[in-house]
XYZ file of C-alpha atoms in Angstrom:
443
model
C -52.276 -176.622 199.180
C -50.947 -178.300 195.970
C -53.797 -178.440 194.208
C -54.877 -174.485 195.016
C -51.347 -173.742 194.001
C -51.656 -176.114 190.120
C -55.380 -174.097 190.426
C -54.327 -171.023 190.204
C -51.486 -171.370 187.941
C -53.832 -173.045 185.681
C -56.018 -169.845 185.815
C -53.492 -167.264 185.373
C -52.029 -169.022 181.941
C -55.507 -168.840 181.107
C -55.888 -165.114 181.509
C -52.730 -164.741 179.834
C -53.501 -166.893 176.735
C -57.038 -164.822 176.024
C -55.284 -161.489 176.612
C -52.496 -162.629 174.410
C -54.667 -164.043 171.644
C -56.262 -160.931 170.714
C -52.870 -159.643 169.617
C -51.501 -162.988 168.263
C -51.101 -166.319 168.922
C -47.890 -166.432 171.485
C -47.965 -166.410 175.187
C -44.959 -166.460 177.451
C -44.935 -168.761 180.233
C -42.602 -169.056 182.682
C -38.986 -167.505 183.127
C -38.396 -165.086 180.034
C -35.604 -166.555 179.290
C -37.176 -169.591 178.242
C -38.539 -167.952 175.364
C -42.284 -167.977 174.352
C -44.129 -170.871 174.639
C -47.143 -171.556 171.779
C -50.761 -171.911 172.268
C -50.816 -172.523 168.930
C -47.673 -173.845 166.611
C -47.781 -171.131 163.863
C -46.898 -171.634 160.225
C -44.525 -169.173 159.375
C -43.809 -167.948 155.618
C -40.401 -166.626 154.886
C -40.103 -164.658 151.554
C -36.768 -164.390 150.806
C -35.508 -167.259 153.019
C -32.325 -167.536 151.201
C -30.912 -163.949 151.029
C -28.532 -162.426 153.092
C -31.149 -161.500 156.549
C -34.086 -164.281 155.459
C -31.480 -167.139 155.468
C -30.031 -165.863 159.254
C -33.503 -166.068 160.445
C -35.301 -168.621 158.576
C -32.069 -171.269 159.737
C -32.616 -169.489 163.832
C -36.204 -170.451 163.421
C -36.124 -173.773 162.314
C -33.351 -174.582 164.737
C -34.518 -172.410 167.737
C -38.040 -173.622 167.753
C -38.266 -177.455 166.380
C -42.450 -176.954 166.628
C -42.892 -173.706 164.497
C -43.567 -174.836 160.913
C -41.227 -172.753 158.120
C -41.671 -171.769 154.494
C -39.036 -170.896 152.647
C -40.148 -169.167 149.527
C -38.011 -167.597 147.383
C -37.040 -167.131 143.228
C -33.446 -167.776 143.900
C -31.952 -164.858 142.096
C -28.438 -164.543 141.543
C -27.416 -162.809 145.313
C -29.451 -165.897 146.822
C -27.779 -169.038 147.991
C -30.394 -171.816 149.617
C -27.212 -173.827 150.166
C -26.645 -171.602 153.196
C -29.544 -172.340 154.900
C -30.278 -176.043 154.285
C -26.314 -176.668 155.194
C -27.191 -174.876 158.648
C -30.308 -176.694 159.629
C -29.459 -179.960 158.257
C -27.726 -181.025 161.177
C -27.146 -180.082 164.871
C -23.406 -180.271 164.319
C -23.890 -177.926 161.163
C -22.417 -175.201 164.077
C -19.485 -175.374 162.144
C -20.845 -173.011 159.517
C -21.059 -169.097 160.836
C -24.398 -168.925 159.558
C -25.755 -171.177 162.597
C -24.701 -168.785 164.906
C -27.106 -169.337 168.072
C -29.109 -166.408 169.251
C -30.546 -169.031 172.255
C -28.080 -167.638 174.693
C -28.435 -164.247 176.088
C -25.078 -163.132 175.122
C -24.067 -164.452 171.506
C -20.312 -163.485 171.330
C -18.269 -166.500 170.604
C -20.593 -168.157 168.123
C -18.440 -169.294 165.180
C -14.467 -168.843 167.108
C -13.818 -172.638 165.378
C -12.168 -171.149 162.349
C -9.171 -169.689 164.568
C -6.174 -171.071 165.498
C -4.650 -169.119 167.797
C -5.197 -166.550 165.664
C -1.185 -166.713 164.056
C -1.253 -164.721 160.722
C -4.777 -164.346 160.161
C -4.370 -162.508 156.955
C -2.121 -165.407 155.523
C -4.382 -168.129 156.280
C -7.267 -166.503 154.730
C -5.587 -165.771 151.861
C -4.890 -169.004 150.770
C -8.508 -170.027 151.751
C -9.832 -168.096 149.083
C -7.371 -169.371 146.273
C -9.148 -172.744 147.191
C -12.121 -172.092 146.450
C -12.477 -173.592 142.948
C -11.741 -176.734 144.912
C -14.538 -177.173 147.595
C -17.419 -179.458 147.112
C -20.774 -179.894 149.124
C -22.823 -183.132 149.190
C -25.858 -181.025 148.243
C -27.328 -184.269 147.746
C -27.403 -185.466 151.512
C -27.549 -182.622 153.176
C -31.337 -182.022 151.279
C -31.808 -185.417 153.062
C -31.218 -184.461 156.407
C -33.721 -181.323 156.375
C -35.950 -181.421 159.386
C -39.322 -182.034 158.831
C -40.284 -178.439 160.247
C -39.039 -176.698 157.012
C -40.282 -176.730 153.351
C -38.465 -174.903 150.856
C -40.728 -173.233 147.659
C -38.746 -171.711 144.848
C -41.366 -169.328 143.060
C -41.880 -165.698 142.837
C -43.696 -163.232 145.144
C -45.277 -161.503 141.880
C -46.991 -164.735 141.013
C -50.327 -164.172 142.600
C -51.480 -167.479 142.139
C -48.498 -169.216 143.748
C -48.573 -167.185 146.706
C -51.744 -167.787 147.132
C -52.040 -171.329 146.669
C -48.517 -171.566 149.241
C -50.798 -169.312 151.797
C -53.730 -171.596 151.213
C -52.004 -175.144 150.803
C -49.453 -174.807 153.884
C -52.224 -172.880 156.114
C -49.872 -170.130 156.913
C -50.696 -168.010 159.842
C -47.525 -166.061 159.972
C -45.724 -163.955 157.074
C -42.146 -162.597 157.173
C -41.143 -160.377 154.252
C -38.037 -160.559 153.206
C -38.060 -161.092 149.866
C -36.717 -157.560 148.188
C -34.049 -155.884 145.386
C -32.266 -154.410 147.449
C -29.100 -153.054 145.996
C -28.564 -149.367 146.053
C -26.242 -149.721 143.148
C -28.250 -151.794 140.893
C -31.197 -149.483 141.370
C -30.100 -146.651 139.631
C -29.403 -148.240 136.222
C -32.568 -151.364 136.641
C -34.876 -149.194 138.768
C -38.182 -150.204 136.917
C -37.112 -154.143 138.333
C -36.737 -152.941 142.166
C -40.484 -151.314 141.291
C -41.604 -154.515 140.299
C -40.430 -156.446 142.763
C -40.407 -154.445 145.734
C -43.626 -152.348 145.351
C -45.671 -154.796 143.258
C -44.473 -157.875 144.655
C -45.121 -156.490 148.089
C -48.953 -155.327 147.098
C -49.021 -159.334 145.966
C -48.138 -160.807 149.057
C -50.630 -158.051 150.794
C -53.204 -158.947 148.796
C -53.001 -163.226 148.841
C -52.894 -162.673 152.879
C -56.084 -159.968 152.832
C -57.820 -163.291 150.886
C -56.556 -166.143 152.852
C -57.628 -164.392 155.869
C -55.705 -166.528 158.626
C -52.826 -164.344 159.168
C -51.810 -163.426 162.516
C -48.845 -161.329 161.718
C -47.643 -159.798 158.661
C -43.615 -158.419 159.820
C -42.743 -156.248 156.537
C -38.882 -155.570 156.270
C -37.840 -152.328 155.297
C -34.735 -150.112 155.827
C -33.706 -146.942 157.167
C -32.818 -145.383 153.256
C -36.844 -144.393 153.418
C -36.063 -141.612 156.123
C -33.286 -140.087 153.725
C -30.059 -138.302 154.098
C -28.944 -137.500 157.314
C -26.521 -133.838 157.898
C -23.591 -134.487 160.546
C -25.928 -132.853 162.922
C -29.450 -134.723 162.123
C -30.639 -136.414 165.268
C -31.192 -139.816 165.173
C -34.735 -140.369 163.646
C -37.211 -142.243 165.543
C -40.166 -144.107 163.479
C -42.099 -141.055 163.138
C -39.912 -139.489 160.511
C -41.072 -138.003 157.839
C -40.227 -140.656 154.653
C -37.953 -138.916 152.285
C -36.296 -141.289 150.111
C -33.490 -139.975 147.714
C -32.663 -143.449 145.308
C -34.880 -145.397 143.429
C -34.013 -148.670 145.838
C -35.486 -146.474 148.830
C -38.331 -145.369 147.129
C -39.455 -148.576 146.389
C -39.742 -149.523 149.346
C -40.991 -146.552 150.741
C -43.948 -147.525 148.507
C -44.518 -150.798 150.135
C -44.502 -149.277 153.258
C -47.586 -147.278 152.350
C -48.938 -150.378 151.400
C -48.430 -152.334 154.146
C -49.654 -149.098 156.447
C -53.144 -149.045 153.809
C -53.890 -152.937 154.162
C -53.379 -152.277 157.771
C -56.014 -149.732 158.651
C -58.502 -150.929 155.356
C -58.270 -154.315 155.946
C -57.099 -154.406 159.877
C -54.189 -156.765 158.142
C -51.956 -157.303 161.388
C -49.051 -155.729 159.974
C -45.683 -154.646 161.607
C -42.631 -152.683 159.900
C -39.662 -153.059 160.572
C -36.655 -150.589 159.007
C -32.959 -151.753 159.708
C -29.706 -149.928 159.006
C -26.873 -151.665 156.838
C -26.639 -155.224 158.447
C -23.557 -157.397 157.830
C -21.855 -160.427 158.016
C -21.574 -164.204 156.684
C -24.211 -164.732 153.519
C -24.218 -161.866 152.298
C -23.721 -161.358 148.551
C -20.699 -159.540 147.303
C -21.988 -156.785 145.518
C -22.703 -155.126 149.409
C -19.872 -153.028 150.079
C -18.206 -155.290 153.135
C -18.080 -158.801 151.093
C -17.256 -157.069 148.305
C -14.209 -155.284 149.816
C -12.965 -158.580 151.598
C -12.954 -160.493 148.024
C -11.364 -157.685 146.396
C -8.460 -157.572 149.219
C -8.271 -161.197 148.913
C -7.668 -161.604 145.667
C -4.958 -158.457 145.627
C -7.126 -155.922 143.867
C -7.327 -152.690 145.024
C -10.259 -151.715 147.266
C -12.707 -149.736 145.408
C -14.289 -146.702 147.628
C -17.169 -144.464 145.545
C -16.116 -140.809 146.306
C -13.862 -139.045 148.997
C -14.281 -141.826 151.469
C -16.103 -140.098 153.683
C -20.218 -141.084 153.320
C -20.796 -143.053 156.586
C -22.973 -146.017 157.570
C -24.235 -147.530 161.059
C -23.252 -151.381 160.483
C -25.190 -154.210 162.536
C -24.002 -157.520 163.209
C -26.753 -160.433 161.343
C -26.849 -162.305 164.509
C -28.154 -159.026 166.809
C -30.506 -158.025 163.811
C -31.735 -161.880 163.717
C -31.992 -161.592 167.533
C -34.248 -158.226 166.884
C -36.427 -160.182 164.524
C -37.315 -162.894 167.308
C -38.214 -160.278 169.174
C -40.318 -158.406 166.596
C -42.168 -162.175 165.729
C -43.073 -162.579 169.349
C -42.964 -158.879 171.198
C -43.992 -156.191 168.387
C -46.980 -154.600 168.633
C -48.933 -154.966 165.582
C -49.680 -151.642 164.068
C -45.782 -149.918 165.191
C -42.743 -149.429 162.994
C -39.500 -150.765 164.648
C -36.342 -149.382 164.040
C -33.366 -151.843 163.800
C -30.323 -149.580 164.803
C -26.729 -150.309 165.467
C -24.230 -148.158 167.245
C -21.190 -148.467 164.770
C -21.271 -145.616 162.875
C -18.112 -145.962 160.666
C -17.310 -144.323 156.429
C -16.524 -146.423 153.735
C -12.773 -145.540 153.750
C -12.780 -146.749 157.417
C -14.483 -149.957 156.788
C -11.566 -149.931 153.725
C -9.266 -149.750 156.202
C -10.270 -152.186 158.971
C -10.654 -155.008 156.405
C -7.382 -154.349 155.524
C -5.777 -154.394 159.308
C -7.536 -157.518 159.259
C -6.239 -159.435 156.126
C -2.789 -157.536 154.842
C -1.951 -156.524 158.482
C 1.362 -155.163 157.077
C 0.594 -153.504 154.012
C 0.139 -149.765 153.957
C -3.836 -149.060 153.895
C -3.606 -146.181 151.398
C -1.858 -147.913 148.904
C -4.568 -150.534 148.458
C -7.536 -148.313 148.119
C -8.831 -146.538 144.900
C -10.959 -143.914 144.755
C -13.741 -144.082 141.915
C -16.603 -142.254 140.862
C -19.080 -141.940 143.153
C -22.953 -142.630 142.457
C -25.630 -140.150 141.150
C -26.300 -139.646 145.043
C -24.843 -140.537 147.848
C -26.839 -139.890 150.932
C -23.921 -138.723 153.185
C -25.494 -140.449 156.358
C -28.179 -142.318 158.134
C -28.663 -142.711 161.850
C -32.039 -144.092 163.499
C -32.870 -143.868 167.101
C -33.391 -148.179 167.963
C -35.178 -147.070 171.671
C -38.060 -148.225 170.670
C -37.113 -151.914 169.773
C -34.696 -151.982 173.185
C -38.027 -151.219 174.763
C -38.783 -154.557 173.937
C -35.811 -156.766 175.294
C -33.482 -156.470 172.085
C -29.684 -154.943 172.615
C -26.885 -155.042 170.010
C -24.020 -157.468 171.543
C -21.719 -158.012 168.581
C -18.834 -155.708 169.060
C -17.681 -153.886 164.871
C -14.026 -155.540 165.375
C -15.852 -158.425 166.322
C -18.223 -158.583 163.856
C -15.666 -158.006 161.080
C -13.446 -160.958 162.561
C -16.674 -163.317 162.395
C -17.454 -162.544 158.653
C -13.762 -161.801 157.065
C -13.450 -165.684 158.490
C -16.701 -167.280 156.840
C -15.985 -165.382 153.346
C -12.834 -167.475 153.445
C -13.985 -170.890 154.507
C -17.599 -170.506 152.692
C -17.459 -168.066 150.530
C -17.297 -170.549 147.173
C -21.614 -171.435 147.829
C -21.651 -168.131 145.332
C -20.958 -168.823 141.921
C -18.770 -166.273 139.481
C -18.723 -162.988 141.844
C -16.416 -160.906 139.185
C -19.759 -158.662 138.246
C -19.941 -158.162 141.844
C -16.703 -157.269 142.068
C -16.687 -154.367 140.142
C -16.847 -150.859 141.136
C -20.321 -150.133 139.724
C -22.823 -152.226 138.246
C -23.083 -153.009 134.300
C -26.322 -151.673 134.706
C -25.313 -148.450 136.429
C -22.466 -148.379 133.673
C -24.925 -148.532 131.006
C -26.768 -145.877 132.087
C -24.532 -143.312 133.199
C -21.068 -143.965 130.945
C -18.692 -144.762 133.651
C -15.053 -145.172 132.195
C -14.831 -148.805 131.932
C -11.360 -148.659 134.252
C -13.659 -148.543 136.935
């Protein structure tokens, strides 16, 4: 009876790996919370590893799956900080740092709860965290040491053709994540010729070097929910079948890609998948994006900046539910389908304003520490996207907004010196949207 039993196990992982492998090269095995189990150990590309999202999931899958091979490949511009990832995954007791947060439990409240202490005057402590910044010192040194030998780290380009290639070639990748993007709203209205370059071109690039390598397995293109448009107070949520109407340069950009991605997909039968997120947050993420920047402004007693009345909203998602929604993506998505990444926190700027503020000056008065400046060319009043399709798959958002908010007004203050001179990022608008449109320089 044992050995009919080990028989016909055998058989049925067999059926499952040949009915798996036409789609790619993962097969679950086993209790599914166990994860997914390899027939083959892919080589996985990361562009953009050490942005804000590529750095949450590049240090998950390193960590989460010691036998997947990672590239990190990215041109380290100035809102990238490869400090955050290699101090994550260069030890197991690198917890310490938010960024690690594990997404290997089903639940993931409670990752990173070792900055409080009791919680006492939250606002106070924090405060003086960030005066200390100038002070803090990494061993960069030894912590490049300790990187496991499952991750390789590439500074280049994605609009060099020939080093894409040659990583895609040289590192037998089998597995592309594209993260790598300009992605700044602001910034695209006065530099929207770079966003063009980088996130149309660079895109067709990457497309292109994995058409000629012609191992790749999975393609997952990252895109955003800005392609769909503005939203009225009454728009239904829009489901991946929307009609693309993009209103700033930033979202028509990558808009563009998309239709790239889509054309390499049905010319070339490149095993694409898109996915389009709404505005993530949380720890890494540079300060020019309206939640870091309005916790280092508060910190460091400005005044809060809001463009407009206040009242534009956005639906915010927690990095360690939209890294979770990337696993599943990687090892559940259908090749071929759009996923939309959807939280259920819709919230305005002013709000957001104000629950920073409850957070870190719990006893000043909100109103007095806001300013209202000009707001940009266009504002797209709202976005909401219908996430079914992904919870289809497994993937629920966990992380509560007050939560959330906790998590990342904490990091900011305890590693929020890995970015360099922030005071550009601090300002209201861009130089480059300055430039361009004659803001008064008091904002």
């Amino acid at each position: 009876p044992f050995c009919c039993t080990h028989a016909r196990t055998h058989l049925v992982a067999i059926a499952r790996v040949r009915k798996v492998a036409r789609v790619h090269e993962y097969v679950a095995i086993g209790d599914a919370e166990r994860r997914l189990q390899l027939v083959v150990e892919p080589r996985v590309l990361v562009t953009g590893g050490a942005g804000f999202i590529g750095s949450h999931v590049v240090t998950h899958l390193v960590r989460r799956y010691p036998r997947y091979y990672i590239v990190n490949l990215d041109s380290l511009d100035y809102c990238s900080c490869v400090r955050n990832v290699h101090t994550a995954i260069s030890s197991p007791s690198a917890g310490a740092d938010a960024s690690s947060e594990s997404i290997n439990r089903t639940n993931v409240d409670g990752g990173d709860d070792d900055d409080e202490d009791g919680d006492g005057d939250l606002g106070t402590r924090l405060r003086g965290s960030f005066c200390e910044w100038d002070q803090q010192q990494e061993d960069e040194g030894d912590v490049a040491a300790r990187l496991p030998p499952n991750y390789k780290f590439i500074k280049g380009s994605i609009l060099s053709a020939d080093l894409v290639e040659y990583v895609l070639r040289t590192e037998r990748i089998d597995t592309v994540l594209h993260f790598a993007a300009q992605s700044h709203v602001d910034n695209s209205f006065g530099n929207s010729i770079e966003f063009s370059k980088t996130n149309i071109l660079g895109t067709h690039v990457l497309l292109e070097a994995a058409r000629i390598h012609g191992r790749i397995t999975r393609f997952v293109h990252v895109s955003t929910d800005e392609v769909y448009g503005e939203g009225a107070a009454e728009t239904p949520a829009m489901t991946e079948d929307h009609v693309l109407e993009p209103t700033n340069p930033y979202a028509a950009s990558k808009a563009g890609a998309e239709f790239l991605v889509k054309a390499y997909q049905r010319s070339f039968r490149l095993p694409t998948v898109i996915t389009r997120s709404n505005n993530v947050y949380g720890p890494h993420q540079y300060p020019e994006k309206l939640i870091p920047k309005f916790i280092n402004q508060i910190a460091r007693g400005r005044p809060v900046t809001v463009h407009g009345d206040g009242s534009h909203t956005r639906n915010y998602l927690y990095i360690a539910d939209v890294v979770a929604a990337f696993d599943v993506v990687l090892h559940r998505g259908e090749i071929g389908e759009v996923y939309n990444v959807g939280g259920s926190n819709e919230v305005s700027n002013e709000q957001v304003a104000r629950d920073l503020l409850a957070i870190m000056k719990p006893d000043a008065a909100a109103s007095a520490q806001i300013a209202y400046v000009s707001d940009r060319p266009f504002n797209d009043q709202r976005y909401t996207i219908d996430a079914a399709k992904l919870r289809a798959l497994g993937w629920r958002e966990r992380v509560a907004w007050a939560d959330g908010l906790r998590r990342t007004v904490q990091w900011y203050a305890r590693y929020g010196h890995r970015f360099a001179n922030i005071e550009h990022a601090l300002e209201a608008h861009p130089i480059a949207f300055k430039k361009t449109y004659s803001v008064p320089s008091t904002y």
